[in-house]
Amino acid sequence: MRRSDICLYLGPADRTELEALRTNRNTPRKLVWRAGIVLATADGVGTVEIMRQTGMSKPTVWRWQERYLDEGVPGLKRDKTRPSRVPPLPREVRLKVIAKTVRETPPNATHWSRATMAEAVGISPSSVGRIWADAGLKPHVVKGFKVSNDPMFEEKVTEIVGLYLDPPDRAVVLCVDEKSQIQALDRTQPGLPLKKGRAATMTHDYKRHGTTTLFAALDVKSGLVIGECMPRHRAKEFLSFLRRIDRAVKKPRDIHLVLDNYATHKTPEVQAWLEKHPRFKLHFTPTSASWMNLVERFFAEITARRIRRGSYSSVDDLEDAIYDYLLQHNVKPKPFVWSKSADDILTRERRALDALDQIRGNR
Protein backbone atom coordinates (compact mmCIF):
# COMPACT_ATOMS: atom_id res chain seq x y z
CA MET A 1 0.00 0.00 0.00
CA ARG A 2 1.47 3.32 -1.07
CA ARG A 3 -0.01 6.78 -0.75
CA SER A 4 1.47 10.28 -0.67
CA ASP A 5 1.00 12.24 2.56
CA ILE A 6 -2.24 14.25 2.48
CA CYS A 7 -3.03 17.75 3.65
CA LEU A 8 -6.26 18.73 5.34
CA TYR A 9 -7.64 21.98 6.70
CA LEU A 10 -8.82 21.94 10.32
CA GLY A 11 -11.31 24.65 11.25
CA PRO A 12 -11.04 26.50 14.59
CA ALA A 13 -14.10 24.79 16.05
CA ASP A 14 -12.91 21.30 15.11
CA ARG A 15 -9.40 22.01 16.35
CA THR A 16 -10.72 23.22 19.72
CA GLU A 17 -12.91 20.14 20.09
CA LEU A 18 -10.14 17.71 19.13
CA GLU A 19 -7.65 19.40 21.48
CA ALA A 20 -10.20 19.11 24.30
CA LEU A 21 -10.71 15.43 23.56
CA ARG A 22 -6.99 14.73 23.50
CA THR A 23 -6.27 16.53 26.78
CA ASN A 24 -9.30 15.30 28.71
CA ARG A 25 -8.33 12.44 31.02
CA ASN A 26 -11.83 10.95 30.75
CA THR A 27 -11.69 10.59 26.95
CA PRO A 28 -11.52 6.96 25.77
CA ARG A 29 -8.03 5.96 24.65
CA LYS A 30 -9.08 5.14 21.09
CA LEU A 31 -10.63 8.61 20.66
CA VAL A 32 -7.41 10.23 21.95
CA TRP A 33 -5.19 8.71 19.24
CA ARG A 34 -7.80 9.33 16.54
CA ALA A 35 -7.84 13.02 17.46
CA GLY A 36 -4.04 12.96 17.53
CA ILE A 37 -3.90 11.60 13.96
CA VAL A 38 -6.10 14.39 12.61
CA LEU A 39 -4.32 17.14 14.56
CA ALA A 40 -0.90 15.94 13.45
CA THR A 41 -2.06 15.71 9.83
CA ALA A 42 -3.42 19.26 9.95
CA ASP A 43 -0.06 20.43 11.34
CA GLY A 44 1.75 18.94 8.31
CA VAL A 45 3.28 15.95 10.10
CA GLY A 46 4.09 13.06 7.78
CA THR A 47 2.55 9.63 7.94
CA VAL A 48 5.66 7.91 9.30
CA GLU A 49 5.95 10.44 12.14
CA ILE A 50 2.22 10.10 12.95
CA MET A 51 2.73 6.33 13.10
CA ARG A 52 5.61 6.84 15.56
CA GLN A 53 3.65 9.31 17.75
CA THR A 54 0.44 7.27 17.95
CA GLY A 55 1.80 3.74 17.69
CA MET A 56 -0.67 2.95 14.93
CA SER A 57 -0.12 1.22 11.61
CA LYS A 58 -0.09 3.03 8.27
CA PRO A 59 -3.51 1.69 7.14
CA THR A 60 -4.97 2.81 10.47
CA VAL A 61 -3.60 6.34 10.04
CA TRP A 62 -4.97 6.53 6.50
CA ARG A 63 -8.38 5.14 7.60
CA TRP A 64 -8.97 7.86 10.21
CA GLN A 65 -7.68 10.62 7.98
CA GLU A 66 -10.25 9.57 5.38
CA ARG A 67 -12.97 9.20 8.03
CA TYR A 68 -12.41 12.79 9.15
CA LEU A 69 -12.49 14.05 5.57
CA ASP A 70 -15.79 12.20 4.96
CA GLU A 71 -17.63 12.75 8.27
CA GLY A 72 -15.74 15.29 10.37
CA VAL A 73 -15.33 15.00 14.15
CA PRO A 74 -18.54 12.95 14.63
CA GLY A 75 -17.02 10.30 12.37
CA LEU A 76 -14.05 9.97 14.71
CA LYS A 77 -16.38 9.32 17.65
CA ARG A 78 -18.29 6.55 15.92
CA ASP A 79 -17.18 2.96 15.47
CA LYS A 80 -18.53 1.26 12.39
CA THR A 81 -20.90 -1.54 13.24
CA ARG A 82 -19.65 -5.04 12.62
CA PRO A 83 -21.75 -8.14 12.14
CA SER A 84 -22.02 -10.35 15.20
CA ARG A 85 -19.85 -13.42 15.32
CA VAL A 86 -22.88 -15.33 16.64
CA PRO A 87 -25.39 -16.08 13.85
CA PRO A 88 -28.97 -14.94 14.58
CA LEU A 89 -31.46 -17.52 15.77
CA PRO A 90 -33.59 -19.06 13.04
CA ARG A 91 -37.13 -17.75 12.73
CA GLU A 92 -38.48 -21.22 13.50
CA VAL A 93 -36.76 -21.23 16.90
CA ARG A 94 -38.17 -17.79 17.77
CA LEU A 95 -41.69 -18.90 16.81
CA LYS A 96 -41.29 -22.10 18.83
CA VAL A 97 -40.32 -20.12 21.96
CA ILE A 98 -43.29 -17.77 21.55
CA ALA A 99 -45.72 -20.64 20.89
CA LYS A 100 -44.57 -22.64 23.93
CA THR A 101 -44.74 -19.51 26.11
CA VAL A 102 -48.38 -18.70 25.31
CA ARG A 103 -49.78 -22.21 24.82
CA GLU A 104 -47.90 -24.50 27.19
CA THR A 105 -46.59 -24.63 30.75
CA PRO A 106 -43.52 -26.46 32.02
CA PRO A 107 -44.20 -29.87 33.60
CA ASN A 108 -43.12 -28.79 37.11
CA ALA A 109 -44.24 -25.16 37.28
CA THR A 110 -47.13 -22.82 36.52
CA HIS A 111 -45.15 -20.57 34.17
CA TRP A 112 -41.93 -20.45 32.19
CA SER A 113 -38.68 -18.91 33.35
CA ARG A 114 -35.79 -18.04 31.07
CA ALA A 115 -33.84 -21.03 32.34
CA THR A 116 -36.63 -23.59 31.92
CA MET A 117 -37.51 -22.33 28.43
CA ALA A 118 -33.85 -22.32 27.42
CA GLU A 119 -33.51 -25.93 28.54
CA ALA A 120 -36.69 -26.98 26.73
CA VAL A 121 -35.77 -25.34 23.42
CA GLY A 122 -31.98 -25.74 23.54
CA ILE A 123 -30.86 -22.11 23.43
CA SER A 124 -29.33 -19.74 25.97
CA PRO A 125 -31.40 -17.98 28.67
CA SER A 126 -30.32 -14.59 27.31
CA SER A 127 -31.68 -15.53 23.88
CA VAL A 128 -35.00 -16.44 25.49
CA GLY A 129 -35.05 -13.08 27.24
CA ARG A 130 -34.45 -11.23 23.97
CA ILE A 131 -37.22 -13.16 22.21
CA TRP A 132 -39.68 -12.40 25.01
CA ALA A 133 -38.71 -8.73 25.03
CA ASP A 134 -39.19 -8.43 21.26
CA ALA A 135 -42.58 -10.18 21.48
CA GLY A 136 -43.70 -8.22 24.55
CA LEU A 137 -44.14 -11.37 26.67
CA LYS A 138 -43.68 -11.43 30.47
CA PRO A 139 -44.47 -14.93 31.78
CA HIS A 140 -43.46 -13.97 35.34
CA VAL A 141 -46.15 -11.25 35.53
CA VAL A 142 -49.79 -12.07 36.31
CA LYS A 143 -52.65 -9.63 36.83
CA GLY A 144 -55.94 -10.26 38.57
CA PHE A 145 -59.29 -9.68 36.92
CA LYS A 146 -62.98 -10.23 37.51
CA VAL A 147 -65.69 -9.91 34.90
CA SER A 148 -69.02 -8.87 36.37
CA ASN A 149 -71.95 -11.25 35.91
CA ASP A 150 -74.50 -8.62 36.93
CA PRO A 151 -77.52 -8.93 34.57
CA MET A 152 -77.94 -5.13 34.74
CA PHE A 153 -74.28 -4.39 34.10
CA GLU A 154 -74.88 -2.20 31.04
CA GLU A 155 -77.62 -0.14 32.68
CA LYS A 156 -75.59 0.47 35.84
CA VAL A 157 -72.39 1.36 33.97
CA THR A 158 -74.22 3.79 31.71
CA GLU A 159 -75.95 5.40 34.69
CA ILE A 160 -72.83 5.82 36.85
CA VAL A 161 -70.52 6.95 34.05
CA GLY A 162 -73.19 9.45 33.06
CA LEU A 163 -73.10 10.90 36.57
CA TYR A 164 -69.30 11.22 36.38
CA LEU A 165 -69.07 12.75 32.91
CA ASP A 166 -72.27 14.81 32.91
CA PRO A 167 -73.51 15.38 36.47
CA PRO A 168 -77.05 16.76 36.83
CA ASP A 169 -77.56 20.47 37.46
CA ARG A 170 -78.16 21.72 41.01
CA ALA A 171 -77.17 18.35 42.47
CA VAL A 172 -74.24 16.77 44.29
CA VAL A 173 -72.72 13.44 43.21
CA LEU A 174 -71.03 11.62 46.09
CA CYS A 175 -69.14 8.33 45.93
CA VAL A 176 -69.74 6.55 49.24
CA ASP A 177 -68.09 3.50 50.74
CA GLU A 178 -66.57 2.12 53.93
CA LYS A 179 -62.96 1.17 54.47
CA SER A 180 -63.50 -1.41 57.19
CA GLN A 181 -61.20 -3.14 59.65
CA ILE A 182 -58.38 -0.57 59.54
CA GLN A 183 -55.95 -1.93 62.10
CA ALA A 184 -54.13 0.24 64.63
CA LEU A 185 -50.75 -1.47 64.35
CA ASP A 186 -47.86 -0.58 66.62
CA ARG A 187 -44.43 -1.79 65.48
CA THR A 188 -42.51 -3.80 68.07
CA GLN A 189 -39.33 -1.78 67.49
CA PRO A 190 -38.70 1.70 66.10
CA GLY A 191 -37.50 1.68 62.49
CA LEU A 192 -34.23 3.18 61.29
CA PRO A 193 -34.51 6.47 59.39
CA LEU A 194 -33.83 6.98 55.70
CA LYS A 195 -30.20 7.75 54.84
CA LYS A 196 -27.88 7.67 51.86
CA GLY A 197 -27.56 4.14 50.57
CA ARG A 198 -30.23 2.75 52.90
CA ALA A 199 -34.02 2.74 52.78
CA ALA A 200 -36.11 3.44 55.84
CA THR A 201 -36.77 0.27 57.84
CA MET A 202 -39.84 -1.09 59.59
CA THR A 203 -40.23 -4.29 61.60
CA HIS A 204 -42.37 -7.01 60.05
CA ASP A 205 -44.04 -7.85 63.37
CA TYR A 206 -46.47 -5.61 65.22
CA LYS A 207 -48.97 -5.33 68.05
CA ARG A 208 -52.67 -4.91 67.31
CA HIS A 209 -54.57 -2.27 69.26
CA GLY A 210 -58.00 -2.61 67.69
CA THR A 211 -59.68 -1.52 64.46
CA THR A 212 -61.80 1.29 63.08
CA THR A 213 -63.95 1.81 59.99
CA LEU A 214 -63.72 4.90 57.81
CA PHE A 215 -66.97 6.01 56.18
CA ALA A 216 -66.18 8.38 53.30
CA ALA A 217 -68.17 10.34 50.71
CA LEU A 218 -66.15 11.82 47.84
CA ASP A 219 -67.61 14.79 45.97
CA VAL A 220 -67.02 13.96 42.30
CA LYS A 221 -66.96 17.59 41.20
CA SER A 222 -64.79 19.23 43.87
CA GLY A 223 -62.79 16.33 45.34
CA LEU A 224 -63.89 17.20 48.90
CA VAL A 225 -64.32 14.22 51.21
CA ILE A 226 -66.80 13.86 54.06
CA GLY A 227 -65.32 11.30 56.41
CA GLU A 228 -66.14 9.76 59.77
CA CYS A 229 -64.56 6.92 61.74
CA MET A 230 -66.85 4.44 63.48
CA PRO A 231 -66.14 1.23 65.39
CA ARG A 232 -68.28 -0.98 63.09
CA HIS A 233 -69.96 -0.87 59.69
CA ARG A 234 -73.55 -1.93 60.23
CA ALA A 235 -76.75 -0.38 58.94
CA LYS A 236 -76.86 1.66 62.14
CA GLU A 237 -73.53 3.31 61.38
CA PHE A 238 -74.46 3.77 57.72
CA LEU A 239 -77.65 5.60 58.72
CA SER A 240 -75.63 7.83 61.01
CA PHE A 241 -73.31 8.67 58.12
CA LEU A 242 -76.27 9.43 55.83
CA ARG A 243 -77.51 11.94 58.41
CA ARG A 244 -74.01 13.46 58.44
CA ILE A 245 -74.19 13.87 54.66
CA ASP A 246 -77.69 15.34 54.95
CA ARG A 247 -76.40 18.00 57.33
CA ALA A 248 -73.30 18.73 55.22
CA VAL A 249 -75.06 19.27 51.86
CA LYS A 250 -77.29 22.32 51.83
CA LYS A 251 -80.92 21.87 50.91
CA PRO A 252 -82.73 21.67 48.52
CA ARG A 253 -79.95 20.21 46.35
CA ASP A 254 -80.41 16.59 45.30
CA ILE A 255 -77.78 14.09 46.47
CA HIS A 256 -76.77 11.24 44.16
CA LEU A 257 -74.92 8.50 45.99
CA VAL A 258 -72.74 5.99 44.12
CA LEU A 259 -72.21 2.96 46.36
CA ASP A 260 -71.75 -0.80 46.23
CA ASN A 261 -74.19 -3.63 46.91
CA TYR A 262 -73.21 -4.21 50.54
CA ALA A 263 -76.17 -5.55 52.53
CA THR A 264 -76.11 -2.72 55.09
CA HIS A 265 -76.95 -0.27 52.29
CA LYS A 266 -80.29 -1.97 51.61
CA THR A 267 -81.79 -2.82 55.00
CA PRO A 268 -85.44 -1.91 55.76
CA GLU A 269 -84.26 0.79 58.18
CA VAL A 270 -82.16 2.41 55.46
CA GLN A 271 -84.99 2.15 52.94
CA ALA A 272 -87.44 3.74 55.39
CA TRP A 273 -85.06 6.65 56.05
CA LEU A 274 -84.52 7.21 52.31
CA GLU A 275 -88.25 7.38 51.72
CA LYS A 276 -88.43 10.26 54.17
CA HIS A 277 -85.53 11.99 52.44
CA PRO A 278 -86.39 11.92 48.73
CA ARG A 279 -83.46 14.14 47.70
CA PHE A 280 -81.17 11.11 48.26
CA LYS A 281 -80.93 9.01 45.11
CA LEU A 282 -78.88 5.81 45.22
CA HIS A 283 -76.93 4.36 42.28
CA PHE A 284 -75.44 0.90 42.91
CA THR A 285 -72.28 -0.26 41.15
CA PRO A 286 -72.49 -3.60 39.29
CA THR A 287 -71.55 -6.77 41.11
CA SER A 288 -67.76 -7.29 41.17
CA ALA A 289 -67.23 -3.75 39.86
CA SER A 290 -66.31 -1.73 42.93
CA TRP A 291 -63.56 -0.13 40.80
CA MET A 292 -66.30 2.09 39.39
CA ASN A 293 -66.62 3.85 42.73
CA LEU A 294 -64.18 6.78 42.70
CA VAL A 295 -63.91 6.82 46.49
CA GLU A 296 -61.90 3.59 46.18
CA ARG A 297 -59.16 5.71 44.61
CA PHE A 298 -59.20 7.96 47.66
CA PHE A 299 -58.95 4.92 49.94
CA ALA A 300 -55.87 3.79 48.00
CA GLU A 301 -54.22 7.17 48.53
CA ILE A 302 -54.91 7.46 52.25
CA THR A 303 -53.67 3.88 52.72
CA ALA A 304 -50.42 4.47 50.85
CA ARG A 305 -49.69 7.95 52.17
CA ARG A 306 -50.88 7.83 55.78
CA ILE A 307 -51.96 4.44 57.12
CA ARG A 308 -49.77 1.61 55.84
CA ARG A 309 -46.39 2.82 57.10
CA GLY A 310 -47.67 4.39 60.27
CA SER A 311 -47.30 3.12 63.83
CA TYR A 312 -50.27 3.63 66.17
CA SER A 313 -50.43 2.90 69.88
CA SER A 314 -54.25 2.98 70.01
CA VAL A 315 -57.38 3.28 67.88
CA ASP A 316 -57.67 6.92 68.92
CA ASP A 317 -54.15 7.52 67.62
CA LEU A 318 -55.10 5.92 64.28
CA GLU A 319 -58.30 7.93 63.99
CA ASP A 320 -56.46 11.16 64.76
CA ALA A 321 -54.10 10.40 61.86
CA ILE A 322 -57.05 9.73 59.53
CA TYR A 323 -58.87 12.92 60.52
CA ASP A 324 -55.67 14.91 60.09
CA TYR A 325 -55.27 13.52 56.57
CA LEU A 326 -58.89 14.36 55.74
CA LEU A 327 -58.44 17.90 57.02
CA GLN A 328 -55.32 18.51 54.95
CA HIS A 329 -56.87 16.87 51.88
CA ASN A 330 -59.89 19.15 52.05
CA VAL A 331 -57.74 22.29 52.28
CA LYS A 332 -56.60 21.72 48.69
CA PRO A 333 -58.95 19.08 47.26
CA LYS A 334 -58.28 17.66 43.83
CA PRO A 335 -61.02 15.71 42.04
CA PHE A 336 -60.35 12.41 40.33
CA VAL A 337 -61.14 12.68 36.63
CA TRP A 338 -63.08 9.81 35.06
CA SER A 339 -61.85 9.37 31.48
CA LYS A 340 -63.52 6.21 30.13
CA SER A 341 -66.87 6.40 28.40
CA ALA A 342 -69.57 3.83 29.00
CA ASP A 343 -69.13 2.52 25.44
CA ASP A 344 -65.42 1.86 26.06
CA ILE A 345 -66.16 -0.09 29.24
CA LEU A 346 -68.96 -2.12 27.68
CA THR A 347 -66.81 -2.96 24.64
CA ARG A 348 -64.04 -4.29 26.88
CA GLU A 349 -66.56 -6.23 28.96
CA ARG A 350 -68.07 -7.91 25.90
CA ARG A 351 -64.61 -8.78 24.60
CA ALA A 352 -63.71 -10.35 27.96
CA LEU A 353 -66.94 -12.37 28.01
CA ASP A 354 -66.31 -13.63 24.47
CA ALA A 355 -62.79 -14.70 25.43
CA LEU A 356 -64.07 -16.52 28.52
CA ASP A 357 -66.75 -18.28 26.46
CA GLN A 358 -64.12 -19.39 23.97
CA ILE A 359 -61.88 -20.75 26.75
CA ARG A 360 -64.80 -22.62 28.33
CA GLY A 361 -65.76 -24.03 24.94
CA ASN A 362 -62.26 -25.40 24.38
CA ARG A 363 -62.26 -27.34 27.62
XYZ file of C-alpha atoms in Angstrom:
363
model
C 0.000 0.000 0.000
C 1.467 3.316 -1.073
C -0.014 6.783 -0.751
C 1.466 10.281 -0.667
C 1.002 12.239 2.557
C -2.242 14.246 2.482
C -3.026 17.749 3.654
C -6.265 18.730 5.341
C -7.641 21.975 6.700
C -8.820 21.936 10.323
C -11.311 24.653 11.249
C -11.042 26.503 14.587
C -14.099 24.792 16.054
C -12.910 21.299 15.109
C -9.404 22.012 16.353
C -10.721 23.217 19.717
C -12.909 20.136 20.087
C -10.141 17.714 19.134
C -7.648 19.397 21.477
C -10.196 19.110 24.297
C -10.708 15.426 23.557
C -6.987 14.732 23.497
C -6.271 16.526 26.779
C -9.300 15.304 28.709
C -8.326 12.438 31.024
C -11.829 10.949 30.745
C -11.689 10.591 26.952
C -11.521 6.956 25.774
C -8.034 5.959 24.653
C -9.083 5.138 21.090
C -10.625 8.608 20.662
C -7.405 10.231 21.949
C -5.193 8.707 19.243
C -7.796 9.328 16.538
C -7.838 13.015 17.460
C -4.045 12.964 17.535
C -3.903 11.599 13.965
C -6.104 14.392 12.615
C -4.324 17.140 14.560
C -0.903 15.939 13.446
C -2.058 15.708 9.826
C -3.419 19.263 9.949
C -0.061 20.430 11.339
C 1.752 18.940 8.314
C 3.277 15.947 10.105
C 4.090 13.064 7.775
C 2.552 9.630 7.943
C 5.663 7.913 9.303
C 5.951 10.438 12.144
C 2.221 10.102 12.952
C 2.726 6.333 13.105
C 5.614 6.836 15.560
C 3.645 9.307 17.753
C 0.443 7.274 17.953
C 1.804 3.738 17.688
C -0.670 2.947 14.933
C -0.117 1.221 11.607
C -0.085 3.029 8.265
C -3.513 1.692 7.143
C -4.971 2.813 10.472
C -3.603 6.340 10.041
C -4.967 6.527 6.499
C -8.376 5.140 7.604
C -8.974 7.855 10.211
C -7.677 10.617 7.979
C -10.252 9.571 5.384
C -12.975 9.201 8.034
C -12.412 12.790 9.149
C -12.492 14.050 5.565
C -15.787 12.202 4.963
C -17.629 12.746 8.267
C -15.743 15.286 10.369
C -15.335 14.998 14.150
C -18.542 12.949 14.633
C -17.020 10.297 12.367
C -14.048 9.968 14.706
C -16.378 9.318 17.648
C -18.286 6.554 15.923
C -17.175 2.960 15.471
C -18.528 1.263 12.390
C -20.900 -1.543 13.240
C -19.654 -5.042 12.620
C -21.747 -8.145 12.140
C -22.016 -10.352 15.204
C -19.848 -13.424 15.320
C -22.880 -15.329 16.636
C -25.388 -16.076 13.854
C -28.972 -14.945 14.576
C -31.465 -17.517 15.774
C -33.587 -19.060 13.036
C -37.134 -17.754 12.731
C -38.477 -21.224 13.499
C -36.756 -21.227 16.896
C -38.173 -17.794 17.774
C -41.689 -18.896 16.811
C -41.286 -22.100 18.828
C -40.324 -20.116 21.963
C -43.291 -17.774 21.546
C -45.723 -20.640 20.892
C -44.570 -22.638 23.928
C -44.745 -19.513 26.106
C -48.375 -18.698 25.308
C -49.785 -22.207 24.821
C -47.897 -24.499 27.189
C -46.592 -24.629 30.745
C -43.517 -26.464 32.024
C -44.202 -29.872 33.603
C -43.116 -28.788 37.107
C -44.237 -25.157 37.280
C -47.129 -22.818 36.524
C -45.147 -20.573 34.165
C -41.927 -20.446 32.188
C -38.684 -18.910 33.355
C -35.786 -18.044 31.066
C -33.838 -21.033 32.342
C -36.635 -23.593 31.923
C -37.514 -22.330 28.434
C -33.852 -22.324 27.415
C -33.511 -25.933 28.535
C -36.694 -26.979 26.732
C -35.767 -25.342 23.421
C -31.982 -25.741 23.541
C -30.861 -22.111 23.425
C -29.329 -19.744 25.967
C -31.400 -17.977 28.667
C -30.318 -14.588 27.311
C -31.681 -15.532 23.881
C -35.001 -16.441 25.488
C -35.048 -13.079 27.239
C -34.454 -11.235 23.971
C -37.221 -13.161 22.205
C -39.677 -12.404 25.009
C -38.707 -8.729 25.032
C -39.193 -8.427 21.259
C -42.578 -10.184 21.477
C -43.701 -8.222 24.548
C -44.137 -11.373 26.668
C -43.683 -11.431 30.466
C -44.470 -14.934 31.782
C -43.459 -13.968 35.339
C -46.153 -11.251 35.532
C -49.785 -12.072 36.308
C -52.646 -9.633 36.832
C -55.936 -10.263 38.571
C -59.290 -9.675 36.917
C -62.979 -10.235 37.513
C -65.694 -9.908 34.897
C -69.019 -8.873 36.374
C -71.952 -11.248 35.906
C -74.503 -8.618 36.929
C -77.523 -8.929 34.572
C -77.942 -5.135 34.744
C -74.282 -4.389 34.097
C -74.882 -2.202 31.035
C -77.618 -0.138 32.677
C -75.589 0.473 35.844
C -72.395 1.357 33.968
C -74.224 3.790 31.709
C -75.946 5.395 34.689
C -72.832 5.819 36.852
C -70.519 6.953 34.050
C -73.186 9.448 33.056
C -73.099 10.896 36.572
C -69.305 11.224 36.379
C -69.070 12.749 32.911
C -72.265 14.808 32.907
C -73.512 15.376 36.474
C -77.050 16.756 36.827
C -77.561 20.467 37.459
C -78.161 21.717 41.015
C -77.167 18.349 42.468
C -74.242 16.774 44.286
C -72.719 13.440 43.207
C -71.034 11.619 46.091
C -69.142 8.329 45.932
C -69.743 6.546 49.238
C -68.091 3.501 50.739
C -66.570 2.122 53.927
C -62.955 1.171 54.473
C -63.497 -1.409 57.186
C -61.199 -3.136 59.653
C -58.381 -0.571 59.540
C -55.947 -1.925 62.101
C -54.129 0.237 64.628
C -50.750 -1.471 64.347
C -47.860 -0.580 66.616
C -44.433 -1.792 65.479
C -42.510 -3.803 68.072
C -39.334 -1.782 67.487
C -38.698 1.702 66.102
C -37.502 1.682 62.493
C -34.235 3.180 61.291
C -34.506 6.475 59.391
C -33.826 6.981 55.702
C -30.203 7.747 54.845
C -27.880 7.671 51.861
C -27.559 4.136 50.566
C -30.234 2.746 52.904
C -34.018 2.736 52.776
C -36.109 3.440 55.839
C -36.770 0.269 57.839
C -39.842 -1.086 59.592
C -40.228 -4.292 61.598
C -42.367 -7.014 60.053
C -44.044 -7.853 63.369
C -46.466 -5.609 65.221
C -48.972 -5.327 68.050
C -52.669 -4.909 67.314
C -54.569 -2.267 69.261
C -58.003 -2.609 67.688
C -59.680 -1.524 64.459
C -61.796 1.293 63.081
C -63.947 1.809 59.985
C -63.716 4.898 57.809
C -66.970 6.011 56.178
C -66.181 8.381 53.300
C -68.171 10.335 50.711
C -66.154 11.823 47.837
C -67.606 14.795 45.970
C -67.015 13.960 42.305
C -66.959 17.592 41.198
C -64.785 19.234 43.866
C -62.795 16.331 45.341
C -63.889 17.196 48.901
C -64.317 14.223 51.213
C -66.802 13.858 54.055
C -65.322 11.299 56.408
C -66.137 9.758 59.773
C -64.561 6.921 61.740
C -66.849 4.435 63.480
C -66.144 1.234 65.393
C -68.276 -0.980 63.094
C -69.960 -0.866 59.692
C -73.547 -1.935 60.234
C -76.747 -0.381 58.938
C -76.862 1.655 62.139
C -73.534 3.313 61.385
C -74.460 3.772 57.719
C -77.648 5.601 58.719
C -75.629 7.831 61.012
C -73.310 8.668 58.116
C -76.272 9.427 55.831
C -77.506 11.937 58.408
C -74.013 13.458 58.440
C -74.190 13.874 54.659
C -77.694 15.340 54.945
C -76.395 18.003 57.327
C -73.296 18.734 55.224
C -75.063 19.267 51.857
C -77.288 22.320 51.832
C -80.919 21.874 50.906
C -82.730 21.675 48.522
C -79.949 20.211 46.350
C -80.405 16.593 45.302
C -77.780 14.089 46.466
C -76.773 11.243 44.156
C -74.916 8.501 45.994
C -72.740 5.993 44.122
C -72.208 2.961 46.356
C -71.754 -0.803 46.231
C -74.187 -3.633 46.910
C -73.210 -4.211 50.543
C -76.165 -5.554 52.532
C -76.107 -2.719 55.088
C -76.948 -0.266 52.293
C -80.291 -1.968 51.606
C -81.795 -2.821 54.998
C -85.440 -1.913 55.758
C -84.261 0.786 58.181
C -82.163 2.412 55.458
C -84.994 2.152 52.935
C -87.436 3.741 55.386
C -85.059 6.648 56.046
C -84.515 7.212 52.315
C -88.254 7.376 51.716
C -88.430 10.265 54.167
C -85.526 11.993 52.438
C -86.387 11.916 48.728
C -83.462 14.138 47.704
C -81.171 11.112 48.257
C -80.925 9.013 45.115
C -78.877 5.810 45.217
C -76.926 4.361 42.281
C -75.435 0.904 42.914
C -72.277 -0.262 41.147
C -72.494 -3.600 39.293
C -71.553 -6.771 41.113
C -67.764 -7.286 41.170
C -67.231 -3.746 39.858
C -66.310 -1.728 42.927
C -63.557 -0.133 40.800
C -66.301 2.091 39.388
C -66.617 3.854 42.730
C -64.179 6.780 42.705
C -63.905 6.819 46.494
C -61.896 3.589 46.183
C -59.163 5.707 44.608
C -59.204 7.962 47.656
C -58.951 4.922 49.941
C -55.866 3.792 48.001
C -54.218 7.173 48.528
C -54.911 7.461 52.253
C -53.670 3.883 52.721
C -50.417 4.468 50.848
C -49.687 7.952 52.174
C -50.884 7.829 55.781
C -51.963 4.443 57.117
C -49.767 1.615 55.837
C -46.388 2.818 57.095
C -47.671 4.391 60.273
C -47.305 3.124 63.832
C -50.271 3.630 66.167
C -50.429 2.904 69.881
C -54.253 2.977 70.006
C -57.379 3.279 67.880
C -57.672 6.921 68.917
C -54.152 7.521 67.619
C -55.098 5.916 64.283
C -58.304 7.932 63.986
C -56.456 11.164 64.759
C -54.101 10.403 61.859
C -57.051 9.728 59.535
C -58.868 12.924 60.524
C -55.668 14.909 60.090
C -55.267 13.517 56.568
C -58.894 14.360 55.742
C -58.444 17.896 57.024
C -55.318 18.508 54.954
C -56.867 16.873 51.880
C -59.891 19.155 52.049
C -57.740 22.289 52.284
C -56.599 21.717 48.687
C -58.954 19.085 47.259
C -58.278 17.662 43.831
C -61.022 15.707 42.038
C -60.345 12.406 40.333
C -61.143 12.684 36.632
C -63.083 9.808 35.058
C -61.852 9.368 31.479
C -63.522 6.210 30.128
C -66.873 6.402 28.402
C -69.574 3.825 28.997
C -69.131 2.516 25.438
C -65.421 1.857 26.059
C -66.155 -0.085 29.238
C -68.956 -2.118 27.675
C -66.810 -2.962 24.637
C -64.040 -4.287 26.879
C -66.557 -6.228 28.964
C -68.067 -7.914 25.898
C -64.608 -8.777 24.602
C -63.709 -10.355 27.960
C -66.937 -12.368 28.010
C -66.311 -13.627 24.468
C -62.791 -14.697 25.435
C -64.071 -16.520 28.523
C -66.750 -18.281 26.462
C -64.117 -19.390 23.969
C -61.885 -20.751 26.748
C -64.801 -22.621 28.329
C -65.759 -24.033 24.940
C -62.256 -25.400 24.377
C -62.257 -27.343 27.621
